[in-house]
GROMACS .gro file of C-alpha atoms in nm:
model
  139
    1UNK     CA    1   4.432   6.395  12.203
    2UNK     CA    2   4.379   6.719  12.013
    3UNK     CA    3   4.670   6.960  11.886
    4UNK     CA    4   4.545   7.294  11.999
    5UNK     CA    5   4.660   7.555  11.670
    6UNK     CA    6   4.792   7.884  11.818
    7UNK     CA    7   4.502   8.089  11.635
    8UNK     CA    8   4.292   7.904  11.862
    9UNK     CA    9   4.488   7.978  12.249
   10UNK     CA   10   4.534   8.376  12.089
   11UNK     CA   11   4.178   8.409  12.020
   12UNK     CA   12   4.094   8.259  12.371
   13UNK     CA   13   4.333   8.509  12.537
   14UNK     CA   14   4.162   8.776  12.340
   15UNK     CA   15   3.943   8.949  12.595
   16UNK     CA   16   3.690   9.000  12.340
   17UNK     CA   17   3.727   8.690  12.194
   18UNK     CA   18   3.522   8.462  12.033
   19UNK     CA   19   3.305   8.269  12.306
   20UNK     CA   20   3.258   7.939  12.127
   21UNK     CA   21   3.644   7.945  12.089
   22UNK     CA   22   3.721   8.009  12.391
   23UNK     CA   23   3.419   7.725  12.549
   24UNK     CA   24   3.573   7.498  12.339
   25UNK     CA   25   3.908   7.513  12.431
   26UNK     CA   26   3.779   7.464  12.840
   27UNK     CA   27   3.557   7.163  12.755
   28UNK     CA   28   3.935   7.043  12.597
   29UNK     CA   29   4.143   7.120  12.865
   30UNK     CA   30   3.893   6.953  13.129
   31UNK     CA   31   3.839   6.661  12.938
   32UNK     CA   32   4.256   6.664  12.986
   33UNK     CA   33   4.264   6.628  12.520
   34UNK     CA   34   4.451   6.963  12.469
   35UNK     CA   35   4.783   6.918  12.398
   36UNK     CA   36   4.990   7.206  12.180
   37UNK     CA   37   5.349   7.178  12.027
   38UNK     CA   38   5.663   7.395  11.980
   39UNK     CA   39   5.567   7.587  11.693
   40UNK     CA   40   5.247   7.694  11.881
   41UNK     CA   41   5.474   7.804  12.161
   42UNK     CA   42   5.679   7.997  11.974
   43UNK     CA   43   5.365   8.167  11.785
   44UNK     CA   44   5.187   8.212  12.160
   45UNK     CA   45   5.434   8.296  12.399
   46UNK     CA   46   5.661   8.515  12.104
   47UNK     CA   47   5.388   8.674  12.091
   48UNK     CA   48   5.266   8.772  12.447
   49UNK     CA   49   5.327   9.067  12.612
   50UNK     CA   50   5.571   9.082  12.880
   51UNK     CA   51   5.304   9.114  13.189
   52UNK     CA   52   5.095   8.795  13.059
   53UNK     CA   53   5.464   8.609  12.950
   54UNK     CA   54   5.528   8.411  13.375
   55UNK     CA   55   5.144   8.360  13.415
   56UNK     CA   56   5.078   8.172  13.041
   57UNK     CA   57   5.446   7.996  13.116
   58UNK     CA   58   5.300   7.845  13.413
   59UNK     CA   59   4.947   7.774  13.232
   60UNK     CA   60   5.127   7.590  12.971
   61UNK     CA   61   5.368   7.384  13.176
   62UNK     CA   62   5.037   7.149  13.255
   63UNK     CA   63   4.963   7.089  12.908
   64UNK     CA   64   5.059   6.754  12.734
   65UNK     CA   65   5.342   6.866  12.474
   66UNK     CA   66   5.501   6.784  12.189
   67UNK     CA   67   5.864   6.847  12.091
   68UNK     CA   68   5.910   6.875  11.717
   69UNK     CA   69   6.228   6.658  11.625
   70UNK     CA   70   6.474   6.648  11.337
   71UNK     CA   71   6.247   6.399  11.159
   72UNK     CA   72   5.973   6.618  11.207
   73UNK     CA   73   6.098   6.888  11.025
   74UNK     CA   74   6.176   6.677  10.748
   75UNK     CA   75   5.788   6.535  10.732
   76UNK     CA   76   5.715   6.946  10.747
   77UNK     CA   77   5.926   7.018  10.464
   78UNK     CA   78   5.787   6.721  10.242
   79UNK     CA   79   5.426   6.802  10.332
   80UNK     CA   80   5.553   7.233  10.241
   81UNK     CA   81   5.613   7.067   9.886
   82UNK     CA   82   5.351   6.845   9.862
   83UNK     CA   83   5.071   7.178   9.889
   84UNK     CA   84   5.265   7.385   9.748
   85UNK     CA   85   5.289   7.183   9.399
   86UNK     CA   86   4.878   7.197   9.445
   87UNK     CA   87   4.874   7.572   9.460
   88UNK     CA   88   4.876   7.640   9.820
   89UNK     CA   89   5.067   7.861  10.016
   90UNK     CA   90   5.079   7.871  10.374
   91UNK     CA   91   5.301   7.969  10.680
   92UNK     CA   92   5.532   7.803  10.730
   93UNK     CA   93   5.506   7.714  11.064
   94UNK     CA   94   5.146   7.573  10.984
   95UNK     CA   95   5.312   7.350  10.789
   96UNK     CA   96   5.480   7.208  11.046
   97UNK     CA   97   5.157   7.184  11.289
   98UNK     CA   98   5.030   7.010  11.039
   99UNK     CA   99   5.277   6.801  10.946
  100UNK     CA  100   5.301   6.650  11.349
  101UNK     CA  101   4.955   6.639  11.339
  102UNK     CA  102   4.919   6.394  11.038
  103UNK     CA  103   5.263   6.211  11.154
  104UNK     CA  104   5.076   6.190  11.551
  105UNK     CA  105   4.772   6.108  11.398
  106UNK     CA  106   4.533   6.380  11.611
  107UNK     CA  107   4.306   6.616  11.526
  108UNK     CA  108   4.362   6.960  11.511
  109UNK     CA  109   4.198   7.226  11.658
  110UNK     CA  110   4.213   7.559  11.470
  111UNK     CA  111   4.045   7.836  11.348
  112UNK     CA  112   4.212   7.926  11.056
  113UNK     CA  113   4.072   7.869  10.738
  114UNK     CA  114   4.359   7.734  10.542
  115UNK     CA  115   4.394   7.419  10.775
  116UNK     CA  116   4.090   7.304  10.603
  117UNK     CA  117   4.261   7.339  10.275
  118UNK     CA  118   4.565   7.145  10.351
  119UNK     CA  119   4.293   6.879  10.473
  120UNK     CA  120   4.151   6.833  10.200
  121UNK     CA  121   4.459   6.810  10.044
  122UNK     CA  122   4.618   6.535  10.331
  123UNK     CA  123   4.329   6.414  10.501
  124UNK     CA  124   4.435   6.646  10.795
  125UNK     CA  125   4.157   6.558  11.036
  126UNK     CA  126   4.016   6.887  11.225
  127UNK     CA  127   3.862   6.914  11.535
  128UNK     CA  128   3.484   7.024  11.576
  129UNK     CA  129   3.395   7.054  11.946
  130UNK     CA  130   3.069   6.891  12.095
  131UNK     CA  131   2.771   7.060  12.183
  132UNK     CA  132   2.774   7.366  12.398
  133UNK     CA  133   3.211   7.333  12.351
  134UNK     CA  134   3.238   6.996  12.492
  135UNK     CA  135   3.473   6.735  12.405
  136UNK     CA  136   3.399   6.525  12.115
  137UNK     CA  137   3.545   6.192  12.063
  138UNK     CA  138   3.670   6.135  11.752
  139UNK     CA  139   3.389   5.915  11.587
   0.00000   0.00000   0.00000
């Protein structure tokens, strides 16, 4: 299973959008890996526009997701600390995708560059999609 990052579904929404992002998501969600998370929702769907809002409701209510729990907040607020005494500041609600990714033990998907900080940082294991966008097994 992959955790999808919400930079990833907005630029795939984007109608000029980055093609391998958007290629890579579909070889995820046919190979039936995608899976996204509450804070993702919240960044997504907060963020749609009210036309798009039913129709990306519906798209998502397929998807394999994850509930963030008490505990899980507490594993985001130790990981905030934990990059933040390196030097690294990040939002906050990337903390917490990356704090259930680490805890669920997936990769994540994203295309922001400060994921790639915090795993070097945490061993945060990203996601790099196969050839041509297809699923890649983790190895």
């Amino acid at each position: 299973m992959v955790l999808v990052d919400s930079s990833v579904w907005i630029e795939s929404l984007r109608r000029n959008g980055r093609l391998d992002v958007k290629v890579a998501l579909e070889g995820l969600l046919e190979a039936y890996e995608a899976q996204w998370c509450s804070p993702v929702r919240l960044e997504v769907l907060g963020g749609a526009r009210p036309m798009d809002r039913a129709r990306l409701g519906q798209h998502f209510s397929v998807i394999p997701y994850r509930i963030c729990k008490e505990e899980d907040w507490d594993r985001a607020t130790a990981l905030a600390w934990r990059i933040r005494d390196r030097g690294l500041t990040i939002p906050w609600m990337d903390v917490v995708i990356a704090a259930l990714a680490l805890h669920d033990k997936v990769r994540l998907f994203t295309i922001d560059a400060h994921f790639e900080s915090v795993a070097d940082i945490t061993g945060l294991k990203l996601y790099n999609p196969g050839i041509g966008g297809t699923f890649r097994p983790e190895d």
